[in-house]
Amino acid sequence: MKQITVIGVGYVGLVTAACFSDLGNKVTALDIDSSKIEKLKNGEIPIYEPGLKELVARNIDANRISFTVSMEDALKDAEFVFICVGTPSGVDGDADMKYVAAAAKSIAVNMHSPLIVINKSTVPVGTGDWVAEKIIEAQTKTIEFSVVSCPEFLREGTAINDFMNPYRIVCGSTDKNAAEMVADLHKPLNAPALITNLRTAEMIKYASNAFLSTKISFINEIADICEKLGADVTEVAEGMGLDERIGPLFLGAGLGYGGSCFPKDIKALSFMADEMGVEPKIMKAVMSTNEERRTKIVERLVEIVGSLEGRTIGVFGLSFKPNTDDMRDAPSIDIINNLLSQGAKVKAYDPVAMEEAAKHLPEIQLVSDPYEAAKNVDALMVLTEWNEFINIDLERIKKLMNSPIVIDGRNIYEPEKMRRLGFTYRGVGRGYTKNDN
Ligand code: NAD
């Protein structure tokens, strides 16, 4: 059993804290947001993540996890301190490091015994050295510490499983012994551990996210070509993905990537490259292809419906992907704002993200079930591929709509079936002809 402190109880921090406590460690989780800490103390979970509520409850009962806003308390017996605070995009696309800086300073002034400080936040290459400098600057007396970069690769929606069954653990440090101790903490996960230097570990995270974003933009470009040539991108992706060298994941054509990681991480890596005088040509193309997805889908709607002025558009799904309530950089935000700017009214439903969505899209009508979102609308757009929409009663949906037009930004329906049911249906990258309805 190790004494672990986790700073930040967002999607990464809370999952990290809950999973390490479930592995038998004693964990104290801290956040500057006292409302989140209060909720956690009362057994409530401030975010939506499947299985997290039960996991936290089990470990509170076992007395292995506790929550605080006091760094002094949080560091009392700590051996390992994980920094899991946000690193959002700054104005120029660089990562905004103010939360990491504040966390480092707070560690420095409250630590009273040697520590291993671990960065789990996604941070620009060089941050580990910078964090070490910040701690030394702010320390009132010299206490030994090491900084390790241990980037997190979990995905929202499957975060617990991803944390517990990672493809790899990456630990980078100038102190090899500290990196190995952090790798040891992860031993129960039975994943390959890679010990590197600090900067390499930081780069592995950015390069991984940039590569996955590239796969998504690549398949979207292929989708556009498929559409013109009468091929079906979903089958093309399946055929490509069966090749082990390519793999089936991140080959879903549609609205492009969104969320709190890919957009900001590829921007930050591209910024770093520019700063270093290396032109990030591929990454710039990936980003511009991704941005276009959000406008192209609205153009597709207008091609069929005509002017959107005074039309009502139904929307299935708002979160940036299924199984999360995260609305950060969700494609739905840009797409719906575009619809509104063209004079449309929007009625939308999402299984879990409506509370979050209301903050980003105050002008739309949020309804309590998908059939309500389809009722009396002039067209329906699928923006997130929740299972609830895949298994919906499509005949009932058709009867409810003013006109049976479906623009499926996530390719969740079969074009043949939709046309048989009498819908005017458009997916993404699934070649159709003028004879298709
Ligand atoms: P988040 O915004 O959900 O959570 C960050 C938390 O840190 C918030 O609760 C905030 O109040 C808290 N915080 C900020 N400053 C603090 C401070 N000084 N002291 C204590 N708490 C503080 O962010 P997230 O999605 O969990 O992401 C955290 C980091 O992990 C980011 O760098 C992100 O890029 C990276 N990451 C995220 C994911 C993901 O899927 N969300 C996956 C891998 C890596």
Short mmCIF file of C-alpha atoms and ligand atoms in Angstrom, two decimals:
data_model
loop_
_atom_site.label_atom_id
_atom_site.label_comp_id
_atom_site.label_asym_id
_atom_site.label_seq_id
_atom_site.Cartn_x
_atom_site.Cartn_y
_atom_site.Cartn_z
CA MET A 1 0.00 0.00 0.00
CA LYS A 2 1.37 3.40 -1.01
CA GLN A 3 0.28 6.87 0.07
CA ILE A 4 -0.85 8.73 -3.03
CA THR A 5 -2.12 12.27 -3.49
CA VAL A 6 -4.01 13.26 -6.62
CA ILE A 7 -4.34 16.94 -7.51
CA GLY A 8 -7.44 17.73 -9.58
CA VAL A 9 -10.58 15.58 -9.53
CA GLY A 10 -11.67 15.99 -13.15
CA TYR A 11 -12.03 13.15 -15.67
CA VAL A 12 -8.41 12.04 -15.28
CA GLY A 13 -7.79 12.86 -11.61
CA LEU A 14 -10.91 11.27 -10.20
CA VAL A 15 -10.45 8.10 -12.24
CA THR A 16 -6.76 7.94 -11.24
CA ALA A 17 -7.62 8.42 -7.57
CA ALA A 18 -10.45 5.88 -7.60
CA CYS A 19 -8.44 3.26 -9.50
CA PHE A 20 -5.31 3.59 -7.37
CA SER A 21 -7.42 3.29 -4.22
CA ASP A 22 -9.15 0.25 -5.68
CA LEU A 23 -5.70 -1.28 -6.21
CA GLY A 24 -5.23 -1.08 -2.43
CA ASN A 25 -3.41 2.23 -2.01
CA LYS A 26 -4.37 5.00 0.36
CA VAL A 27 -5.38 8.00 -1.77
CA THR A 28 -6.15 11.60 -0.93
CA ALA A 29 -7.71 13.56 -3.79
CA LEU A 30 -7.62 17.34 -3.79
CA ASP A 31 -9.25 20.04 -5.89
CA ILE A 32 -9.45 23.82 -5.66
CA ASP A 33 -13.12 23.55 -6.64
CA SER A 34 -14.76 23.16 -3.25
CA SER A 35 -18.17 22.32 -4.76
CA LYS A 36 -16.67 19.23 -6.43
CA ILE A 37 -15.03 18.15 -3.16
CA GLU A 38 -18.27 18.67 -1.23
CA LYS A 39 -20.17 16.55 -3.76
CA LEU A 40 -17.58 13.78 -3.53
CA LYS A 41 -17.70 13.81 0.26
CA ASN A 42 -21.46 13.30 -0.03
CA GLY A 43 -21.01 10.36 -2.38
CA GLU A 44 -21.95 12.34 -5.52
CA ILE A 45 -19.80 12.27 -8.66
CA PRO A 46 -19.31 15.67 -10.32
CA ILE A 47 -18.87 14.17 -13.83
CA TYR A 48 -20.55 11.38 -15.79
CA GLU A 49 -18.28 8.38 -16.26
CA PRO A 50 -19.71 4.85 -16.34
CA GLY A 51 -18.86 2.81 -13.21
CA LEU A 52 -17.13 5.67 -11.40
CA LYS A 53 -19.81 6.25 -8.77
CA GLU A 54 -19.70 2.64 -7.62
CA LEU A 55 -15.89 2.57 -7.65
CA VAL A 56 -15.59 5.73 -5.55
CA ALA A 57 -18.29 4.55 -3.11
CA ARG A 58 -16.58 1.18 -2.64
CA ASN A 59 -13.27 2.82 -1.78
CA ILE A 60 -14.80 5.44 0.51
CA ASP A 61 -16.39 2.54 2.42
CA ALA A 62 -13.05 0.75 2.58
CA ASN A 63 -11.46 3.95 3.91
CA ARG A 64 -8.94 4.02 1.06
CA ILE A 65 -9.96 7.31 -0.57
CA SER A 66 -10.68 10.72 0.91
CA PHE A 67 -11.25 14.20 -0.51
CA THR A 68 -9.97 17.60 0.57
CA VAL A 69 -9.36 21.18 -0.53
CA SER A 70 -6.36 21.53 1.78
CA MET A 71 -2.95 20.88 0.23
CA GLU A 72 -1.45 20.70 3.69
CA ASP A 73 -3.75 17.78 4.56
CA ALA A 74 -3.32 16.22 1.15
CA LEU A 75 0.47 16.06 1.46
CA LYS A 76 0.58 14.91 5.10
CA ASP A 77 1.66 11.32 4.42
CA ALA A 78 2.14 11.50 0.67
CA GLU A 79 4.87 9.57 -1.12
CA PHE A 80 3.56 10.10 -4.68
CA VAL A 81 1.74 13.22 -5.89
CA PHE A 82 -0.06 13.10 -9.23
CA ILE A 83 -0.77 16.41 -10.97
CA CYS A 84 -4.00 15.93 -12.96
CA VAL A 85 -5.12 19.52 -13.53
CA GLY A 86 -6.38 20.92 -16.84
CA THR A 87 -4.06 22.19 -19.57
CA PRO A 88 -6.50 23.97 -21.93
CA SER A 89 -5.51 25.81 -25.09
CA GLY A 90 -4.05 29.26 -24.59
CA VAL A 91 -4.77 32.12 -27.00
CA ASP A 92 -2.16 31.09 -29.58
CA GLY A 93 -2.89 27.35 -29.41
CA ASP A 94 -0.13 26.74 -26.88
CA ALA A 95 -1.09 24.94 -23.66
CA ASP A 96 -2.17 27.22 -20.83
CA MET A 97 0.00 26.18 -17.91
CA LYS A 98 -1.49 28.30 -15.16
CA TYR A 99 -3.14 25.37 -13.36
CA VAL A 100 0.03 23.28 -13.44
CA ALA A 101 2.06 26.25 -12.16
CA ALA A 102 -0.40 26.81 -9.29
CA ALA A 103 -0.33 23.11 -8.39
CA ALA A 104 3.50 23.03 -8.42
CA LYS A 105 3.69 26.10 -6.20
CA SER A 106 1.16 24.71 -3.77
CA ILE A 107 3.10 21.42 -3.54
CA ALA A 108 6.32 23.35 -2.89
CA VAL A 109 4.98 25.38 0.01
CA ASN A 110 3.12 22.51 1.65
CA MET A 111 5.54 19.59 1.31
CA HIS A 112 7.42 18.55 4.40
CA SER A 113 9.02 15.27 3.37
CA PRO A 114 10.60 13.89 0.16
CA LEU A 115 8.12 13.35 -2.67
CA ILE A 116 7.81 12.03 -6.17
CA VAL A 117 5.81 14.53 -8.19
CA ILE A 118 4.16 12.96 -11.23
CA ASN A 119 2.68 14.84 -14.15
CA LYS A 120 -0.35 13.06 -15.56
CA SER A 121 -1.68 16.19 -17.21
CA THR A 122 -0.81 16.47 -20.90
CA VAL A 123 1.93 19.09 -20.87
CA PRO A 124 4.32 20.67 -23.37
CA VAL A 125 7.67 19.00 -23.77
CA GLY A 126 9.99 20.52 -21.19
CA THR A 127 7.29 20.98 -18.53
CA GLY A 128 8.85 18.42 -16.17
CA ASP A 129 12.03 20.51 -15.92
CA TRP A 130 9.94 23.66 -15.57
CA VAL A 131 7.83 22.14 -12.76
CA ALA A 132 11.04 21.18 -10.93
CA GLU A 133 12.25 24.80 -11.22
CA LYS A 134 8.89 26.14 -9.97
CA ILE A 135 9.03 23.86 -6.93
CA ILE A 136 12.62 24.81 -6.08
CA GLU A 137 11.73 28.52 -6.46
CA ALA A 138 8.74 28.28 -4.12
CA GLN A 139 10.21 25.95 -1.47
CA THR A 140 10.82 27.66 1.85
CA LYS A 141 13.29 24.96 2.88
CA THR A 142 15.08 22.42 0.75
CA ILE A 143 13.28 19.08 0.65
CA GLU A 144 14.20 16.47 -1.93
CA PHE A 145 11.80 15.60 -4.71
CA SER A 146 11.83 14.09 -8.20
CA VAL A 147 9.59 14.87 -11.14
CA VAL A 148 8.26 12.06 -13.32
CA SER A 149 6.15 12.36 -16.44
CA CYS A 150 3.53 9.60 -16.58
CA PRO A 151 1.05 10.66 -19.26
CA GLU A 152 -2.49 9.33 -19.16
CA PHE A 153 -4.07 7.63 -22.18
CA LEU A 154 -7.57 6.87 -20.86
CA ARG A 155 -10.64 7.76 -22.91
CA GLU A 156 -13.75 9.31 -21.40
CA GLY A 157 -16.64 6.86 -21.46
CA THR A 158 -14.34 3.85 -20.95
CA ALA A 159 -11.96 5.55 -18.52
CA ILE A 160 -11.94 2.94 -15.75
CA ASN A 161 -11.34 0.05 -18.09
CA ASP A 162 -8.67 2.06 -19.94
CA PHE A 163 -6.90 2.95 -16.69
CA MET A 164 -7.02 -0.60 -15.38
CA ASN A 165 -6.04 -2.23 -18.70
CA PRO A 166 -3.65 0.20 -20.39
CA TYR A 167 -1.73 -0.63 -23.56
CA ARG A 168 1.42 0.71 -21.86
CA ILE A 169 2.71 2.73 -18.92
CA VAL A 170 5.17 5.48 -19.82
CA CYS A 171 7.39 6.90 -17.07
CA GLY A 172 10.00 9.51 -17.88
CA SER A 173 12.36 11.25 -15.52
CA THR A 174 15.89 12.50 -15.04
CA ASP A 175 15.74 10.34 -11.89
CA LYS A 176 15.56 6.79 -13.26
CA ASN A 177 14.92 5.34 -9.81
CA ALA A 178 11.86 7.59 -9.36
CA ALA A 179 10.57 6.63 -12.82
CA GLU A 180 10.91 2.96 -11.87
CA MET A 181 9.07 3.52 -8.58
CA VAL A 182 6.18 5.10 -10.50
CA ALA A 183 6.20 2.21 -12.96
CA ASP A 184 6.07 -0.16 -9.96
CA LEU A 185 2.91 1.57 -8.70
CA HIS A 186 1.28 0.42 -11.96
CA LYS A 187 2.59 -3.18 -11.72
CA PRO A 188 -0.81 -4.67 -10.80
CA LEU A 189 -2.06 -3.48 -14.20
CA ASN A 190 0.25 -5.93 -16.00
CA ALA A 191 1.03 -3.50 -18.80
CA PRO A 192 4.37 -3.05 -20.55
CA ALA A 193 6.28 -0.20 -18.87
CA LEU A 194 8.51 2.11 -20.85
CA ILE A 195 11.11 4.09 -18.90
CA THR A 196 12.33 7.14 -20.80
CA ASN A 197 13.73 10.58 -20.17
CA LEU A 198 11.29 13.31 -19.13
CA ARG A 199 10.93 14.99 -22.50
CA THR A 200 10.44 11.75 -24.39
CA ALA A 201 7.59 10.73 -22.08
CA GLU A 202 5.91 14.10 -22.57
CA MET A 203 6.32 13.80 -26.35
CA ILE A 204 4.90 10.24 -26.46
CA LYS A 205 1.55 11.59 -25.27
CA TYR A 206 1.37 14.44 -27.80
CA ALA A 207 2.61 12.30 -30.67
CA SER A 208 0.03 9.61 -29.83
CA ASN A 209 -2.87 12.06 -29.80
CA ALA A 210 -1.66 13.79 -32.95
CA PHE A 211 -1.40 10.43 -34.70
CA LEU A 212 -4.92 9.37 -33.69
CA SER A 213 -6.26 12.74 -34.86
CA THR A 214 -4.44 12.16 -38.15
CA LYS A 215 -6.19 8.79 -38.58
CA ILE A 216 -9.55 10.52 -38.10
CA SER A 217 -8.85 13.32 -40.58
CA PHE A 218 -7.41 10.82 -43.04
CA ILE A 219 -10.53 8.66 -43.04
CA ASN A 220 -12.68 11.76 -43.38
CA GLU A 221 -10.76 12.77 -46.48
CA ILE A 222 -11.23 9.25 -47.81
CA ALA A 223 -14.96 9.60 -47.00
CA ASP A 224 -15.26 12.66 -49.23
CA ILE A 225 -13.60 10.80 -52.08
CA CYS A 226 -15.81 7.73 -51.47
CA GLU A 227 -18.87 9.87 -51.73
CA LYS A 228 -17.92 11.21 -55.15
CA LEU A 229 -16.92 7.79 -56.46
CA GLY A 230 -19.82 5.74 -55.10
CA ALA A 231 -17.84 3.77 -52.49
CA ASP A 232 -18.90 3.23 -48.88
CA VAL A 233 -16.35 4.53 -46.37
CA THR A 234 -17.62 2.34 -43.51
CA GLU A 235 -16.74 -0.77 -45.55
CA VAL A 236 -13.51 0.80 -46.76
CA ALA A 237 -12.52 1.44 -43.12
CA GLU A 238 -13.46 -2.13 -42.20
CA GLY A 239 -11.35 -3.46 -45.03
CA MET A 240 -8.42 -1.26 -44.05
CA GLY A 241 -8.75 -2.00 -40.34
CA LEU A 242 -8.45 -5.75 -40.79
CA ASP A 243 -4.84 -5.12 -41.74
CA GLU A 244 -2.86 -5.37 -38.50
CA ARG A 245 -0.52 -2.64 -39.67
CA ILE A 246 -3.48 -0.22 -39.77
CA GLY A 247 -5.90 -1.46 -37.09
CA PRO A 248 -9.65 -0.80 -36.93
CA LEU A 249 -9.76 2.00 -34.32
CA PHE A 250 -10.12 5.71 -35.02
CA LEU A 251 -11.31 5.04 -38.56
CA GLY A 252 -14.90 6.22 -38.10
CA ALA A 253 -15.70 8.85 -40.73
CA GLY A 254 -18.10 11.56 -39.64
CA LEU A 255 -17.87 14.87 -37.88
CA GLY A 256 -14.19 14.67 -36.95
CA TYR A 257 -12.58 14.68 -33.57
CA GLY A 258 -13.64 16.94 -30.70
CA GLY A 259 -13.52 16.88 -26.93
CA SER A 260 -11.08 18.16 -24.38
CA CYS A 261 -7.92 16.44 -25.70
CA PHE A 262 -7.34 15.93 -29.43
CA PRO A 263 -8.13 19.49 -30.57
CA LYS A 264 -5.98 21.16 -27.92
CA ASP A 265 -3.17 18.61 -28.00
CA ILE A 266 -2.58 18.72 -31.74
CA LYS A 267 -2.74 22.53 -31.58
CA ALA A 268 -0.19 22.56 -28.76
CA LEU A 269 2.19 20.18 -30.57
CA SER A 270 1.86 22.17 -33.75
CA PHE A 271 2.62 25.35 -31.76
CA MET A 272 5.73 23.69 -30.25
CA ALA A 273 6.91 22.63 -33.70
CA ASP A 274 6.45 26.15 -35.10
CA GLU A 275 8.32 27.61 -32.13
CA MET A 276 11.21 25.25 -32.84
CA GLY A 277 11.24 26.15 -36.54
CA VAL A 278 9.82 22.80 -37.71
CA GLU A 279 6.83 23.32 -39.99
CA PRO A 280 4.05 20.92 -38.84
CA LYS A 281 2.61 20.43 -42.36
CA ILE A 282 0.72 17.22 -41.65
CA MET A 283 -0.75 18.43 -38.38
CA LYS A 284 -1.94 21.69 -39.98
CA ALA A 285 -3.74 19.70 -42.68
CA VAL A 286 -5.25 17.41 -40.04
CA MET A 287 -6.64 20.40 -38.14
CA SER A 288 -8.10 22.14 -41.18
CA THR A 289 -9.71 18.91 -42.47
CA ASN A 290 -11.22 18.45 -39.03
CA GLU A 291 -12.66 21.95 -38.88
CA GLU A 292 -14.30 21.53 -42.28
CA ARG A 293 -16.31 18.53 -41.08
CA ARG A 294 -18.47 20.77 -38.95
CA THR A 295 -19.43 23.09 -41.81
CA LYS A 296 -19.76 20.39 -44.46
CA ILE A 297 -22.51 18.59 -42.59
CA VAL A 298 -24.59 21.75 -42.44
CA GLU A 299 -23.99 22.35 -46.16
CA ARG A 300 -25.29 18.82 -46.75
CA LEU A 301 -28.46 19.64 -44.81
CA VAL A 302 -28.97 22.86 -46.77
CA GLU A 303 -28.52 20.98 -50.09
CA ILE A 304 -31.60 18.95 -49.21
CA VAL A 305 -33.75 21.27 -47.10
CA GLY A 306 -32.91 24.58 -48.77
CA SER A 307 -32.94 27.74 -46.66
CA LEU A 308 -32.93 27.02 -42.93
CA GLU A 309 -34.76 30.23 -42.06
CA GLY A 310 -37.73 29.35 -39.86
CA ARG A 311 -37.07 25.59 -40.13
CA THR A 312 -36.93 23.35 -37.08
CA ILE A 313 -34.06 20.89 -36.94
CA GLY A 314 -34.02 17.97 -34.51
CA VAL A 315 -30.69 16.86 -33.07
CA PHE A 316 -29.72 13.46 -31.69
CA GLY A 317 -26.69 13.75 -29.40
CA LEU A 318 -24.69 16.69 -28.05
CA SER A 319 -21.67 15.33 -26.15
CA PHE A 320 -18.46 15.09 -28.15
CA LYS A 321 -18.76 11.31 -28.12
CA PRO A 322 -21.03 8.70 -26.51
CA ASN A 323 -20.86 7.69 -22.84
CA THR A 324 -19.69 11.06 -21.56
CA ASP A 325 -21.30 14.35 -20.58
CA ASP A 326 -18.22 16.25 -21.77
CA MET A 327 -19.15 19.11 -24.10
CA ARG A 328 -15.68 20.63 -24.45
CA ASP A 329 -15.12 21.33 -28.14
CA ALA A 330 -18.02 19.07 -29.09
CA PRO A 331 -18.78 19.30 -32.85
CA SER A 332 -22.44 19.81 -31.88
CA ILE A 333 -21.65 23.29 -30.56
CA ASP A 334 -20.28 24.64 -33.87
CA ILE A 335 -22.87 22.77 -35.93
CA ILE A 336 -25.84 24.00 -33.88
CA ASN A 337 -24.53 27.56 -33.76
CA ASN A 338 -24.27 27.44 -37.54
CA LEU A 339 -27.90 26.24 -37.80
CA LEU A 340 -29.04 29.00 -35.47
CA SER A 341 -27.10 31.65 -37.40
CA GLN A 342 -29.00 30.59 -40.55
CA GLY A 343 -32.33 31.15 -38.82
CA ALA A 344 -33.17 27.57 -37.81
CA LYS A 345 -34.73 26.52 -34.53
CA VAL A 346 -33.12 23.54 -32.84
CA LYS A 347 -34.70 20.85 -30.67
CA ALA A 348 -32.12 18.49 -29.18
CA TYR A 349 -31.81 15.45 -26.97
CA ASP A 350 -28.76 13.80 -25.38
CA PRO A 351 -28.90 10.94 -22.86
CA VAL A 352 -26.50 12.55 -20.34
CA ALA A 353 -25.01 15.84 -21.59
CA MET A 354 -28.05 18.12 -21.47
CA GLU A 355 -27.08 19.92 -18.27
CA GLU A 356 -23.62 20.67 -19.71
CA ALA A 357 -25.08 21.45 -23.14
CA ALA A 358 -27.43 24.06 -21.69
CA LYS A 359 -24.35 26.08 -20.65
CA HIS A 360 -22.91 26.04 -24.18
CA LEU A 361 -26.13 26.26 -26.21
CA PRO A 362 -28.59 28.38 -24.22
CA GLU A 363 -30.74 29.20 -27.28
CA ILE A 364 -31.86 25.69 -28.16
CA GLN A 365 -34.78 23.67 -26.87
CA LEU A 366 -33.62 20.62 -24.90
CA VAL A 367 -36.19 17.86 -24.77
CA SER A 368 -36.43 14.84 -22.54
CA ASP A 369 -36.54 12.02 -25.09
CA PRO A 370 -35.43 11.34 -28.66
CA TYR A 371 -38.97 11.02 -30.02
CA GLU A 372 -39.72 14.51 -28.75
CA ALA A 373 -36.57 15.74 -30.57
CA ALA A 374 -37.95 14.29 -33.82
CA LYS A 375 -41.51 15.57 -33.42
CA ASN A 376 -42.58 18.11 -36.07
CA VAL A 377 -39.03 18.77 -37.27
CA ASP A 378 -38.08 19.51 -40.87
CA ALA A 379 -34.95 17.36 -40.62
CA LEU A 380 -33.07 15.34 -38.07
CA MET A 381 -29.29 15.38 -37.54
CA VAL A 382 -27.35 12.65 -35.72
CA LEU A 383 -24.39 14.30 -34.02
CA THR A 384 -23.36 11.69 -31.40
CA GLU A 385 -23.56 7.92 -31.85
CA TRP A 386 -25.24 6.94 -28.58
CA ASN A 387 -26.62 3.36 -28.55
CA GLU A 388 -30.04 4.79 -27.72
CA PHE A 389 -30.21 6.28 -31.23
CA ILE A 390 -28.88 3.19 -32.97
CA ASN A 391 -31.69 1.06 -31.57
CA ILE A 392 -34.49 3.59 -31.95
CA ASP A 393 -37.90 2.86 -33.52
CA LEU A 394 -37.27 4.49 -36.89
CA GLU A 395 -40.81 4.00 -38.18
CA ARG A 396 -42.13 5.93 -35.21
CA ILE A 397 -39.50 8.63 -35.78
CA LYS A 398 -40.59 8.98 -39.42
CA LYS A 399 -44.24 9.42 -38.50
CA LEU A 400 -43.35 12.15 -35.99
CA MET A 401 -41.30 14.27 -38.39
CA ASN A 402 -42.70 17.01 -40.69
CA SER A 403 -40.48 15.71 -43.45
CA PRO A 404 -38.45 12.49 -43.15
CA ILE A 405 -34.95 13.86 -43.76
CA VAL A 406 -32.07 12.38 -41.75
CA ILE A 407 -28.52 13.70 -41.91
CA ASP A 408 -26.45 11.10 -40.10
CA GLY A 409 -23.13 12.64 -39.09
CA ARG A 410 -22.01 9.41 -37.43
CA ASN A 411 -23.10 6.76 -39.95
CA ILE A 412 -25.17 4.90 -37.37
CA TYR A 413 -27.94 3.86 -39.76
CA GLU A 414 -27.89 1.65 -42.84
CA PRO A 415 -28.56 3.75 -45.96
CA GLU A 416 -30.52 0.94 -47.66
CA LYS A 417 -32.79 0.44 -44.69
CA MET A 418 -33.38 4.17 -44.25
CA ARG A 419 -34.35 4.57 -47.89
CA ARG A 420 -36.61 1.54 -47.70
CA LEU A 421 -38.36 3.14 -44.74
CA GLY A 422 -38.93 6.22 -46.85
CA PHE A 423 -36.37 8.58 -45.38
CA THR A 424 -34.27 10.96 -47.39
CA TYR A 425 -31.03 9.86 -45.83
CA ARG A 426 -27.46 11.09 -46.05
CA GLY A 427 -24.59 9.59 -44.10
CA VAL A 428 -20.94 10.55 -44.49
CA GLY A 429 -18.79 9.02 -47.22
CA ARG A 430 -21.39 6.53 -48.36
CA GLY A 431 -21.73 7.15 -52.07
CA TYR A 432 -25.28 7.77 -53.18
CA THR A 433 -26.76 8.48 -56.57
CA LYS A 434 -29.30 10.99 -57.83
CA ASN A 435 -31.88 8.20 -57.81
CA ASP A 436 -31.52 7.71 -54.06
CA ASN A 437 -34.22 9.39 -52.04
P1 NAD B 1 -10.75 18.54 -15.94
O1 NAD B 1 -10.94 19.95 -16.37
O2 NAD B 1 -11.90 17.59 -16.02
O3 NAD B 1 -10.19 18.49 -14.46
C1 NAD B 1 -9.19 19.30 -13.98
C2 NAD B 1 -9.43 19.53 -12.50
O4 NAD B 1 -8.30 20.19 -11.93
C3 NAD B 1 -10.63 20.42 -12.22
O5 NAD B 1 -11.50 19.77 -11.31
C4 NAD B 1 -10.03 21.68 -11.60
O6 NAD B 1 -10.85 22.31 -10.63
C5 NAD B 1 -8.77 21.13 -10.97
N1 NAD B 1 -7.71 22.10 -10.70
C6 NAD B 1 -7.27 23.12 -11.47
N2 NAD B 1 -6.26 23.76 -10.86
C7 NAD B 1 -6.02 23.13 -9.69
C8 NAD B 1 -5.10 23.31 -8.63
N3 NAD B 1 -4.18 24.27 -8.68
N4 NAD B 1 -5.15 22.50 -7.58
C9 NAD B 1 -6.07 21.52 -7.52
N5 NAD B 1 -6.98 21.28 -8.50
C10 NAD B 1 -6.96 22.08 -9.57
O7 NAD B 1 -9.54 17.99 -16.82
P2 NAD B 1 -9.29 16.49 -17.33
O8 NAD B 1 -10.14 16.22 -18.51
O9 NAD B 1 -9.31 15.58 -16.18
O10 NAD B 1 -7.79 16.63 -17.87
C11 NAD B 1 -6.71 16.81 -16.97
C12 NAD B 1 -5.42 16.64 -17.77
O11 NAD B 1 -5.33 15.29 -18.26
C13 NAD B 1 -5.31 17.53 -18.99
O12 NAD B 1 -3.98 17.90 -19.17
C14 NAD B 1 -5.75 16.62 -20.13
O13 NAD B 1 -5.18 17.00 -21.37
C15 NAD B 1 -5.19 15.29 -19.68
N6 NAD B 1 -5.91 14.13 -20.20
C16 NAD B 1 -7.27 14.16 -20.27
C17 NAD B 1 -7.96 13.04 -20.74
C18 NAD B 1 -9.46 13.07 -20.84
O14 NAD B 1 -10.01 12.17 -21.51
N7 NAD B 1 -10.17 14.00 -20.24
C19 NAD B 1 -7.24 11.90 -21.13
C20 NAD B 1 -5.85 11.90 -21.01
C21 NAD B 1 -5.20 13.03 -20.55
#
